[in-house]
């Protein structure tokens, strides 16, 4: 519908969406992009009946829906044997996570029609991974009760038949600061609340926990908040999902121990006695040591001291109260992040494709699904929002390149007259953030590498100095009359989605992401092997020198550049190609016009669509969907007539003179009494190689023959052994899919028609009831 707007604008766009939304129609197409409006309630539009309506249909055959996009991506992947991907973008709370789950649900529903157990196992693990990652990576925010606080890109691997055989998950920038502090009205990660509300009394006692949420400093801010998520019920769902995926009992228990240790860390308080910093409650240290499978004195030392190597000398430098509190919080954030990354890694270990040999299994292809945090504007926007919004600028840039710019460039290549549409190219904002030596990230890294005490205010002053003339950057010093901005604290970026004011408080610390080596050694020396493996760098000796690690912002920038490059290599424009030549008597079965272009013009004029199309150099451009719908309807009507015609046309080996002697020789040798079935077919192997074959079925054997070698018998299958079972699929030369099945002593032959399509586009799902041989005896199915 949106393509039909005479004067596209934001106002007309929302004017059109409003009545659709009020009628429960939350999806709308813009070209090959589906626009979704979050209804914030459950709708009955994702069930099995809806899945069947979109399965195998072309993009515009059914009303706009997520399933239409999912099916288009699946067909494009399967038909072309190329990787595709689905990018889900939008602001925070727009429903991206739910959309990604429905897409995976759809792909799982339409694949593996033969119900192979291994494929079902893989599909189940892929689906179950969602709720585990949500528990440990999602949280309630002011915009959304189930907001993703990390970015996720999942590749789903398919075999040559189009069935899922594995996957891989990449995660990006977990908002780990949420572990220790949340904004008013928000909660920490779901996992803490699920453990306290859903864990049994015995489990909580073993973890030295109580159900009261307000008892723990790290999560007490959101303790009284209402949420649409049932924490107690979700705890069981997540635990069951981890078991299904393949987590071992000791691994699941370790995850609970880490969550408990973090909650106890938050309750640790430091006091000063003279010049000495002490821990107020020594019992908590023992509890934390027990949960982390290490010694109490080692935990206490890591919290109160920092080991420093100066040349050959090693000294223990005591923390001030402020340093000890900083170290405690940094440790809590770090062990939660390590836990989350370990969970992702364990899921990948289990679901990744193993022992894949293209010579045996054929080429594997991939559908990628990107579900990443949306654009965010909060009352207080910090380092995390800066990174998240930069990510959205990168995705917007990709959208511009793939949809807008390529579309206009194609019009130019094809010589189509078109009205130039101005659109904002956000490259200038991307450069503002990521440009080498000049961008905000480069300036932030320089500030972090300076020797001596570096403050957030010094970083802001460097931004003012180097970016003061940039049209998309401002601060209070640069705009003295702008009272929305605070002196020495705020800067503003004019993003493509709106202006965002960022507070520099915490930028330096979050970018450095400093964790004292003492904590890494503490965890590496844990007697729990799961914990130990999460901290491999803890094995470094105290005096060992390592190069400076990359900062958090640079690591994130590099991951975003790699992600966009990966998406750009997979995202392919879905060009719909329809064989419409049978619609017109001037083009069917072949035309005698001067060129193919003239033939297309003749066909279009025959249908009366000449005013709705434009002719490029290599393709035709159709303006309205209605023309496309009508062409499809005419094609569907003609297909039925063509199939009926082809079914009447003989295509059996018996019509060949070279076949009769072979059949007589087989009768003499194998002593068959009756010929039950014969047909010329095309064989398609797992590498998509097509070969001509003949099928000859008697009351004793099924023969596969090579018609190009005087019907030489290639394979003989006995039918008199009732324990033998097989199903064979062939393609008759006319395009009809033929199924020959022998099971429990009964032979059945069926044809799926009309198909008239590329064999590799067909699915074995939805077979009609097979006709048993008594009904087909003495006859030949063509």
PDB file of N, CA, C and O in Angstrom, residues 198-264:
ATOM      1  N   UNK A 198      12.302 -18.316  41.683  1.00  0.00           N
ATOM      2  CA  UNK A 198      11.982 -19.647  41.176  1.00  0.00           C
ATOM      3  C   UNK A 198      12.782 -20.780  41.788  1.00  0.00           C
ATOM      4  O   UNK A 198      12.385 -21.956  41.704  1.00  0.00           O
ATOM      5  N   UNK A 199      13.927 -20.466  42.402  1.00  0.00           N
ATOM      6  CA  UNK A 199      14.747 -21.517  43.007  1.00  0.00           C
ATOM      7  C   UNK A 199      14.072 -22.146  44.213  1.00  0.00           C
ATOM      8  O   UNK A 199      13.372 -21.455  44.969  1.00  0.00           O
ATOM      9  N   UNK A 200      14.279 -23.423  44.393  1.00  0.00           N
ATOM     10  CA  UNK A 200      13.686 -24.110  45.546  1.00  0.00           C
ATOM     11  C   UNK A 200      14.338 -23.619  46.838  1.00  0.00           C
ATOM     12  O   UNK A 200      15.444 -23.057  46.832  1.00  0.00           O
ATOM     13  N   UNK A 201      13.650 -23.850  47.955  1.00  0.00           N
ATOM     14  CA  UNK A 201      14.196 -23.445  49.259  1.00  0.00           C
ATOM     15  C   UNK A 201      15.541 -24.122  49.514  1.00  0.00           C
ATOM     16  O   UNK A 201      16.475 -23.506  50.049  1.00  0.00           O
ATOM     17  N   UNK A 202      15.636 -25.383  49.136  1.00  0.00           N
ATOM     18  CA  UNK A 202      16.893 -26.116  49.334  1.00  0.00           C
ATOM     19  C   UNK A 202      18.020 -25.506  48.506  1.00  0.00           C
ATOM     20  O   UNK A 202      19.145 -25.342  48.991  1.00  0.00           O
ATOM     21  N   UNK A 203      17.723 -25.157  47.251  1.00  0.00           N
ATOM     22  CA  UNK A 203      18.745 -24.550  46.392  1.00  0.00           C
ATOM     23  C   UNK A 203      19.197 -23.213  46.942  1.00  0.00           C
ATOM     24  O   UNK A 203      20.405 -22.934  47.005  1.00  0.00           O
ATOM     25  N   UNK A 204      18.238 -22.380  47.359  1.00  0.00           N
ATOM     26  CA  UNK A 204      18.593 -21.064  47.889  1.00  0.00           C
ATOM     27  C   UNK A 204      19.434 -21.191  49.161  1.00  0.00           C
ATOM     28  O   UNK A 204      20.368 -20.401  49.376  1.00  0.00           O
ATOM     29  N   UNK A 205      19.113 -22.177  50.008  1.00  0.00           N
ATOM     30  CA  UNK A 205      19.921 -22.379  51.223  1.00  0.00           C
ATOM     31  C   UNK A 205      21.350 -22.753  50.854  1.00  0.00           C
ATOM     32  O   UNK A 205      22.305 -22.277  51.483  1.00  0.00           O
ATOM     33  N   UNK A 206      21.497 -23.602  49.848  1.00  0.00           N
ATOM     34  CA  UNK A 206      22.851 -24.017  49.441  1.00  0.00           C
ATOM     35  C   UNK A 206      23.653 -22.853  48.870  1.00  0.00           C
ATOM     36  O   UNK A 206      24.889 -22.865  48.889  1.00  0.00           O
ATOM     37  N   UNK A 207      22.932 -21.829  48.376  1.00  0.00           N
ATOM     38  CA  UNK A 207      23.594 -20.648  47.809  1.00  0.00           C
ATOM     39  C   UNK A 207      23.631 -19.493  48.805  1.00  0.00           C
ATOM     40  O   UNK A 207      24.080 -18.390  48.455  1.00  0.00           O
ATOM     41  N   UNK A 208      23.148 -19.760  50.042  1.00  0.00           N
ATOM     42  CA  UNK A 208      23.105 -18.753  51.112  1.00  0.00           C
ATOM     43  C   UNK A 208      22.264 -17.539  50.704  1.00  0.00           C
ATOM     44  O   UNK A 208      22.598 -16.391  51.033  1.00  0.00           O
ATOM     45  N   UNK A 209      21.166 -17.797  49.990  1.00  0.00           N
ATOM     46  CA  UNK A 209      20.297 -16.728  49.515  1.00  0.00           C
ATOM     47  C   UNK A 209      18.931 -16.810  50.184  1.00  0.00           C
ATOM     48  O   UNK A 209      18.550 -17.857  50.705  1.00  0.00           O
ATOM     49  N   UNK A 210      18.206 -15.701  50.165  1.00  0.00           N
ATOM     50  CA  UNK A 210      16.813 -15.673  50.590  1.00  0.00           C
ATOM     51  C   UNK A 210      15.982 -15.043  49.482  1.00  0.00           C
ATOM     52  O   UNK A 210      16.507 -14.340  48.614  1.00  0.00           O
ATOM     53  N   UNK A 211      14.686 -15.297  49.479  1.00  0.00           N
ATOM     54  CA  UNK A 211      13.828 -14.877  48.373  1.00  0.00           C
ATOM     55  C   UNK A 211      13.627 -13.365  48.288  1.00  0.00           C
ATOM     56  O   UNK A 211      13.263 -12.845  47.252  1.00  0.00           O
ATOM     57  N   UNK A 212      13.864 -12.665  49.359  1.00  0.00           N
ATOM     58  CA  UNK A 212      13.615 -11.223  49.393  1.00  0.00           C
ATOM     59  C   UNK A 212      14.543 -10.479  48.431  1.00  0.00           C
ATOM     60  O   UNK A 212      15.770 -10.454  48.615  1.00  0.00           O
ATOM     61  N   UNK A 213      13.960  -9.853  47.400  1.00  0.00           N
ATOM     62  CA  UNK A 213      14.760  -9.120  46.411  1.00  0.00           C
ATOM     63  C   UNK A 213      15.398  -7.883  47.010  1.00  0.00           C
ATOM     64  O   UNK A 213      16.502  -7.481  46.610  1.00  0.00           O
ATOM     65  N   UNK A 214      14.729  -7.258  47.957  1.00  0.00           N
ATOM     66  CA  UNK A 214      15.227  -6.013  48.540  1.00  0.00           C
ATOM     67  C   UNK A 214      16.424  -6.229  49.463  1.00  0.00           C
ATOM     68  O   UNK A 214      17.011  -5.269  49.965  1.00  0.00           O
ATOM     69  N   UNK A 215      16.805  -7.492  49.691  1.00  0.00           N
ATOM     70  CA  UNK A 215      17.931  -7.788  50.580  1.00  0.00           C
ATOM     71  C   UNK A 215      19.282  -7.618  49.894  1.00  0.00           C
ATOM     72  O   UNK A 215      20.323  -7.704  50.564  1.00  0.00           O
ATOM     73  N   UNK A 216      19.285  -7.383  48.589  1.00  0.00           N
ATOM     74  CA  UNK A 216      20.541  -7.361  47.849  1.00  0.00           C
ATOM     75  C   UNK A 216      20.737  -6.005  47.178  1.00  0.00           C
ATOM     76  O   UNK A 216      19.907  -5.555  46.388  1.00  0.00           O
ATOM     77  N   UNK A 217      21.837  -5.346  47.501  1.00  0.00           N
ATOM     78  CA  UNK A 217      22.081  -3.969  47.078  1.00  0.00           C
ATOM     79  C   UNK A 217      22.102  -3.801  45.564  1.00  0.00           C
ATOM     80  O   UNK A 217      21.674  -2.760  45.052  1.00  0.00           O
ATOM     81  N   UNK A 218      22.625  -4.820  44.852  1.00  0.00           N
ATOM     82  CA  UNK A 218      22.749  -4.677  43.403  1.00  0.00           C
ATOM     83  C   UNK A 218      21.399  -4.684  42.676  1.00  0.00           C
ATOM     84  O   UNK A 218      21.301  -4.196  41.563  1.00  0.00           O
ATOM     85  N   UNK A 219      20.343  -5.235  43.304  1.00  0.00           N
ATOM     86  CA  UNK A 219      19.061  -5.343  42.599  1.00  0.00           C
ATOM     87  C   UNK A 219      17.890  -4.739  43.370  1.00  0.00           C
ATOM     88  O   UNK A 219      16.750  -4.809  42.902  1.00  0.00           O
ATOM     89  N   UNK A 220      18.153  -4.132  44.509  1.00  0.00           N
ATOM     90  CA  UNK A 220      17.034  -3.679  45.346  1.00  0.00           C
ATOM     91  C   UNK A 220      16.260  -2.522  44.711  1.00  0.00           C
ATOM     92  O   UNK A 220      15.091  -2.306  45.037  1.00  0.00           O
ATOM     93  N   UNK A 221      16.899  -1.774  43.780  1.00  0.00           N
ATOM     94  CA  UNK A 221      16.211  -0.646  43.137  1.00  0.00           C
ATOM     95  C   UNK A 221      14.953  -1.118  42.409  1.00  0.00           C
ATOM     96  O   UNK A 221      13.902  -0.477  42.464  1.00  0.00           O
ATOM     97  N   UNK A 222      15.038  -2.250  41.732  1.00  0.00           N
ATOM     98  CA  UNK A 222      13.891  -2.751  40.970  1.00  0.00           C
ATOM     99  C   UNK A 222      13.099  -3.827  41.679  1.00  0.00           C
ATOM    100  O   UNK A 222      12.283  -4.526  41.054  1.00  0.00           O
ATOM    101  N   UNK A 223      13.330  -3.976  42.995  1.00  0.00           N
ATOM    102  CA  UNK A 223      12.708  -5.083  43.733  1.00  0.00           C
ATOM    103  C   UNK A 223      11.189  -5.011  43.742  1.00  0.00           C
ATOM    104  O   UNK A 223      10.503  -6.039  43.678  1.00  0.00           O
ATOM    105  N   UNK A 224      10.630  -3.813  43.822  1.00  0.00           N
ATOM    106  CA  UNK A 224       9.181  -3.663  43.946  1.00  0.00           C
ATOM    107  C   UNK A 224       8.486  -3.404  42.605  1.00  0.00           C
ATOM    108  O   UNK A 224       7.270  -3.203  42.577  1.00  0.00           O
ATOM    109  N   UNK A 225       9.237  -3.400  41.516  1.00  0.00           N
ATOM    110  CA  UNK A 225       8.648  -3.085  40.217  1.00  0.00           C
ATOM    111  C   UNK A 225       7.798  -4.239  39.700  1.00  0.00           C
ATOM    112  O   UNK A 225       8.161  -5.412  39.858  1.00  0.00           O
ATOM    113  N   UNK A 226       6.672  -3.913  39.091  1.00  0.00           N
ATOM    114  CA  UNK A 226       5.842  -4.930  38.462  1.00  0.00           C
ATOM    115  C   UNK A 226       6.368  -5.204  37.056  1.00  0.00           C
ATOM    116  O   UNK A 226       6.782  -4.298  36.348  1.00  0.00           O
ATOM    117  N   UNK A 227       6.326  -6.469  36.692  1.00  0.00           N
ATOM    118  CA  UNK A 227       6.790  -6.863  35.366  1.00  0.00           C
ATOM    119  C   UNK A 227       5.835  -7.890  34.781  1.00  0.00           C
ATOM    120  O   UNK A 227       5.225  -8.671  35.513  1.00  0.00           O
ATOM    121  N   UNK A 228       5.708  -7.873  33.454  1.00  0.00           N
ATOM    122  CA  UNK A 228       4.835  -8.847  32.794  1.00  0.00           C
ATOM    123  C   UNK A 228       5.464 -10.234  32.754  1.00  0.00           C
ATOM    124  O   UNK A 228       4.819 -11.208  32.352  1.00  0.00           O
ATOM    125  N   UNK A 229       6.710 -10.336  33.175  1.00  0.00           N
ATOM    126  CA  UNK A 229       7.424 -11.613  33.164  1.00  0.00           C
ATOM    127  C   UNK A 229       7.247 -12.315  34.508  1.00  0.00           C
ATOM    128  O   UNK A 229       7.473 -11.723  35.563  1.00  0.00           O
ATOM    129  N   UNK A 230       6.843 -13.574  34.454  1.00  0.00           N
ATOM    130  CA  UNK A 230       6.677 -14.386  35.658  1.00  0.00           C
ATOM    131  C   UNK A 230       8.028 -15.031  35.975  1.00  0.00           C
ATOM    132  O   UNK A 230       8.402 -16.038  35.390  1.00  0.00           O
ATOM    133  N   UNK A 231       8.760 -14.419  36.903  1.00  0.00           N
ATOM    134  CA  UNK A 231      10.128 -14.866  37.185  1.00  0.00           C
ATOM    135  C   UNK A 231      10.183 -16.307  37.671  1.00  0.00           C
ATOM    136  O   UNK A 231      11.065 -17.082  37.271  1.00  0.00           O
ATOM    137  N   UNK A 232       9.262 -16.690  38.533  1.00  0.00           N
ATOM    138  CA  UNK A 232       9.277 -18.048  39.086  1.00  0.00           C
ATOM    139  C   UNK A 232       9.045 -19.085  37.993  1.00  0.00           C
ATOM    140  O   UNK A 232       9.748 -20.108  37.920  1.00  0.00           O
ATOM    141  N   UNK A 233       8.063 -18.826  37.124  1.00  0.00           N
ATOM    142  CA  UNK A 233       7.775 -19.774  36.038  1.00  0.00           C
ATOM    143  C   UNK A 233       8.916 -19.817  35.028  1.00  0.00           C
ATOM    144  O   UNK A 233       9.288 -20.889  34.529  1.00  0.00           O
ATOM    145  N   UNK A 234       9.495 -18.648  34.729  1.00  0.00           N
ATOM    146  CA  UNK A 234      10.577 -18.592  33.754  1.00  0.00           C
ATOM    147  C   UNK A 234      11.829 -19.313  34.245  1.00  0.00           C
ATOM    148  O   UNK A 234      12.602 -19.840  33.446  1.00  0.00           O
ATOM    149  N   UNK A 235      12.046 -19.345  35.559  1.00  0.00           N
ATOM    150  CA  UNK A 235      13.211 -20.055  36.091  1.00  0.00           C
ATOM    151  C   UNK A 235      13.190 -21.520  35.667  1.00  0.00           C
ATOM    152  O   UNK A 235      14.204 -22.069  35.215  1.00  0.00           O
ATOM    153  N   UNK A 236      12.025 -22.152  35.788  1.00  0.00           N
ATOM    154  CA  UNK A 236      11.898 -23.557  35.396  1.00  0.00           C
ATOM    155  C   UNK A 236      12.046 -23.727  33.883  1.00  0.00           C
ATOM    156  O   UNK A 236      12.684 -24.668  33.417  1.00  0.00           O
ATOM    157  N   UNK A 237      11.465 -22.804  33.126  1.00  0.00           N
ATOM    158  CA  UNK A 237      11.562 -22.874  31.659  1.00  0.00           C
ATOM    159  C   UNK A 237      13.020 -22.796  31.213  1.00  0.00           C
ATOM    160  O   UNK A 237      13.470 -23.574  30.358  1.00  0.00           O
ATOM    161  N   UNK A 238      13.768 -21.869  31.814  1.00  0.00           N
ATOM    162  CA  UNK A 238      15.177 -21.687  31.443  1.00  0.00           C
ATOM    163  C   UNK A 238      16.001 -22.901  31.861  1.00  0.00           C
ATOM    164  O   UNK A 238      16.856 -23.378  31.107  1.00  0.00           O
ATOM    165  N   UNK A 239      15.753 -23.410  33.063  1.00  0.00           N
ATOM    166  CA  UNK A 239      16.492 -24.587  33.531  1.00  0.00           C
ATOM    167  C   UNK A 239      16.247 -25.778  32.621  1.00  0.00           C
ATOM    168  O   UNK A 239      17.190 -26.515  32.253  1.00  0.00           O
ATOM    169  N   UNK A 240      14.987 -25.993  32.227  1.00  0.00           N
ATOM    170  CA  UNK A 240      14.662 -27.095  31.312  1.00  0.00           C
ATOM    171  C   UNK A 240      15.313 -26.885  29.947  1.00  0.00           C
ATOM    172  O   UNK A 240      15.803 -27.846  29.319  1.00  0.00           O
ATOM    173  N   UNK A 241      15.324 -25.631  29.474  1.00  0.00           N
ATOM    174  CA  UNK A 241      15.928 -25.330  28.174  1.00  0.00           C
ATOM    175  C   UNK A 241      17.420 -25.620  28.193  1.00  0.00           C
ATOM    176  O   UNK A 241      17.974 -26.162  27.218  1.00  0.00           O
ATOM    177  N   UNK A 242      18.091 -25.286  29.282  1.00  0.00           N
ATOM    178  CA  UNK A 242      19.533 -25.543  29.386  1.00  0.00           C
ATOM    179  C   UNK A 242      19.820 -27.042  29.345  1.00  0.00           C
ATOM    180  O   UNK A 242      20.807 -27.485  28.739  1.00  0.00           O
ATOM    181  N   UNK A 243      18.936 -27.824  29.951  1.00  0.00           N
ATOM    182  CA  UNK A 243      19.108 -29.282  29.911  1.00  0.00           C
ATOM    183  C   UNK A 243      18.910 -29.812  28.490  1.00  0.00           C
ATOM    184  O   UNK A 243      19.664 -30.671  28.021  1.00  0.00           O
ATOM    185  N   UNK A 244      17.874 -29.297  27.796  1.00  0.00           N
ATOM    186  CA  UNK A 244      17.601 -29.729  26.422  1.00  0.00           C
ATOM    187  C   UNK A 244      18.771 -29.387  25.507  1.00  0.00           C
ATOM    188  O   UNK A 244      19.186 -30.190  24.661  1.00  0.00           O
ATOM    189  N   UNK A 245      19.319 -28.178  25.680  1.00  0.00           N
ATOM    190  CA  UNK A 245      20.437 -27.751  24.831  1.00  0.00           C
ATOM    191  C   UNK A 245      21.646 -28.645  25.042  1.00  0.00           C
ATOM    192  O   UNK A 245      22.380 -28.938  24.092  1.00  0.00           O
ATOM    193  N   UNK A 246      21.863 -29.073  26.286  1.00  0.00           N
ATOM    194  CA  UNK A 246      22.993 -29.966  26.539  1.00  0.00           C
ATOM    195  C   UNK A 246      23.923 -29.501  27.643  1.00  0.00           C
ATOM    196  O   UNK A 246      25.034 -30.037  27.794  1.00  0.00           O
ATOM    197  N   UNK A 247      23.499 -28.504  28.444  1.00  0.00           N
ATOM    198  CA  UNK A 247      24.309 -28.093  29.595  1.00  0.00           C
ATOM    199  C   UNK A 247      24.317 -29.219  30.625  1.00  0.00           C
ATOM    200  O   UNK A 247      23.270 -29.802  30.920  1.00  0.00           O
ATOM    201  N   UNK A 248      25.486 -29.490  31.193  1.00  0.00           N
ATOM    202  CA  UNK A 248      25.595 -30.519  32.215  1.00  0.00           C
ATOM    203  C   UNK A 248      25.075 -29.978  33.549  1.00  0.00           C
ATOM    204  O   UNK A 248      25.101 -28.768  33.785  1.00  0.00           O
ATOM    205  N   UNK A 249      24.611 -30.857  34.451  1.00  0.00           N
ATOM    206  CA  UNK A 249      24.090 -30.396  35.750  1.00  0.00           C
ATOM    207  C   UNK A 249      25.082 -29.530  36.510  1.00  0.00           C
ATOM    208  O   UNK A 249      24.700 -28.520  37.109  1.00  0.00           O
ATOM    209  N   UNK A 250      26.376 -29.910  36.490  1.00  0.00           N
ATOM    210  CA  UNK A 250      27.371 -29.119  37.222  1.00  0.00           C
ATOM    211  C   UNK A 250      27.593 -27.747  36.573  1.00  0.00           C
ATOM    212  O   UNK A 250      27.936 -26.773  37.255  1.00  0.00           O
ATOM    213  N   UNK A 251      27.366 -27.655  35.266  1.00  0.00           N
ATOM    214  CA  UNK A 251      27.494 -26.368  34.586  1.00  0.00           C
ATOM    215  C   UNK A 251      26.338 -25.441  34.962  1.00  0.00           C
ATOM    216  O   UNK A 251      26.536 -24.245  35.206  1.00  0.00           O
ATOM    217  N   UNK A 252      25.137 -25.993  35.005  1.00  0.00           N
ATOM    218  CA  UNK A 252      23.973 -25.192  35.405  1.00  0.00           C
ATOM    219  C   UNK A 252      24.126 -24.718  36.846  1.00  0.00           C
ATOM    220  O   UNK A 252      23.852 -23.562  37.171  1.00  0.00           O
ATOM    221  N   UNK A 253      24.617 -25.614  37.713  1.00  0.00           N
ATOM    222  CA  UNK A 253      24.813 -25.249  39.110  1.00  0.00           C
ATOM    223  C   UNK A 253      25.873 -24.159  39.252  1.00  0.00           C
ATOM    224  O   UNK A 253      25.745 -23.254  40.089  1.00  0.00           O
ATOM    225  N   UNK A 254      26.914 -24.217  38.419  1.00  0.00           N
ATOM    226  CA  UNK A 254      27.956 -23.184  38.445  1.00  0.00           C
ATOM    227  C   UNK A 254      27.384 -21.825  38.075  1.00  0.00           C
ATOM    228  O   UNK A 254      27.739 -20.798  38.668  1.00  0.00           O
ATOM    229  N   UNK A 255      26.475 -21.798  37.089  1.00  0.00           N
ATOM    230  CA  UNK A 255      25.831 -20.537  36.701  1.00  0.00           C
ATOM    231  C   UNK A 255      25.070 -19.944  37.882  1.00  0.00           C
ATOM    232  O   UNK A 255      25.149 -18.731  38.142  1.00  0.00           O
ATOM    233  N   UNK A 256      24.343 -20.791  38.638  1.00  0.00           N
ATOM    234  CA  UNK A 256      23.612 -20.308  39.811  1.00  0.00           C
ATOM    235  C   UNK A 256      24.571 -19.790  40.885  1.00  0.00           C
ATOM    236  O   UNK A 256      24.296 -18.783  41.555  1.00  0.00           O
ATOM    237  N   UNK A 257      25.694 -20.466  41.065  1.00  0.00           N
ATOM    238  CA  UNK A 257      26.673 -20.045  42.073  1.00  0.00           C
ATOM    239  C   UNK A 257      27.264 -18.679  41.729  1.00  0.00           C
ATOM    240  O   UNK A 257      27.495 -17.845  42.605  1.00  0.00           O
ATOM    241  N   UNK A 258      27.500 -18.447  40.432  1.00  0.00           N
ATOM    242  CA  UNK A 258      28.043 -17.146  40.019  1.00  0.00           C
ATOM    243  C   UNK A 258      27.031 -16.045  40.292  1.00  0.00           C
ATOM    244  O   UNK A 258      27.380 -14.968  40.792  1.00  0.00           O
ATOM    245  N   UNK A 259      25.748 -16.290  39.966  1.00  0.00           N
ATOM    246  CA  UNK A 259      24.705 -15.298  40.247  1.00  0.00           C
ATOM    247  C   UNK A 259      24.644 -14.996  41.746  1.00  0.00           C
ATOM    248  O   UNK A 259      24.544 -13.829  42.158  1.00  0.00           O
ATOM    249  N   UNK A 260      24.712 -16.037  42.560  1.00  0.00           N
ATOM    250  CA  UNK A 260      24.657 -15.850  44.012  1.00  0.00           C
ATOM    251  C   UNK A 260      25.876 -15.079  44.507  1.00  0.00           C
ATOM    252  O   UNK A 260      25.761 -14.182  45.360  1.00  0.00           O
ATOM    253  N   UNK A 261      27.051 -15.411  43.972  1.00  0.00           N
ATOM    254  CA  UNK A 261      28.280 -14.726  44.399  1.00  0.00           C
ATOM    255  C   UNK A 261      28.202 -13.227  44.085  1.00  0.00           C
ATOM    256  O   UNK A 261      28.640 -12.387  44.885  1.00  0.00           O
ATOM    257  N   UNK A 262      27.618 -12.885  42.936  1.00  0.00           N
ATOM    258  CA  UNK A 262      27.474 -11.469  42.563  1.00  0.00           C
ATOM    259  C   UNK A 262      26.545 -10.755  43.539  1.00  0.00           C
ATOM    260  O   UNK A 262      26.827  -9.632  43.990  1.00  0.00           O
ATOM    261  N   UNK A 263      25.433 -11.390  43.894  1.00  0.00           N
ATOM    262  CA  UNK A 263      24.497 -10.779  44.850  1.00  0.00           C
ATOM    263  C   UNK A 263      25.165 -10.550  46.201  1.00  0.00           C
ATOM    264  O   UNK A 263      24.968  -9.505  46.837  1.00  0.00           O
ATOM    265  N   UNK A 264      25.979 -11.508  46.646  1.00  0.00           N
ATOM    266  CA  UNK A 264      26.686 -11.340  47.918  1.00  0.00           C
ATOM    267  C   UNK A 264      27.780 -10.276  47.811  1.00  0.00           C
ATOM    268  O   UNK A 264      28.012  -9.518  48.779  1.00  0.00           O
TER     269      UNK A 264
END
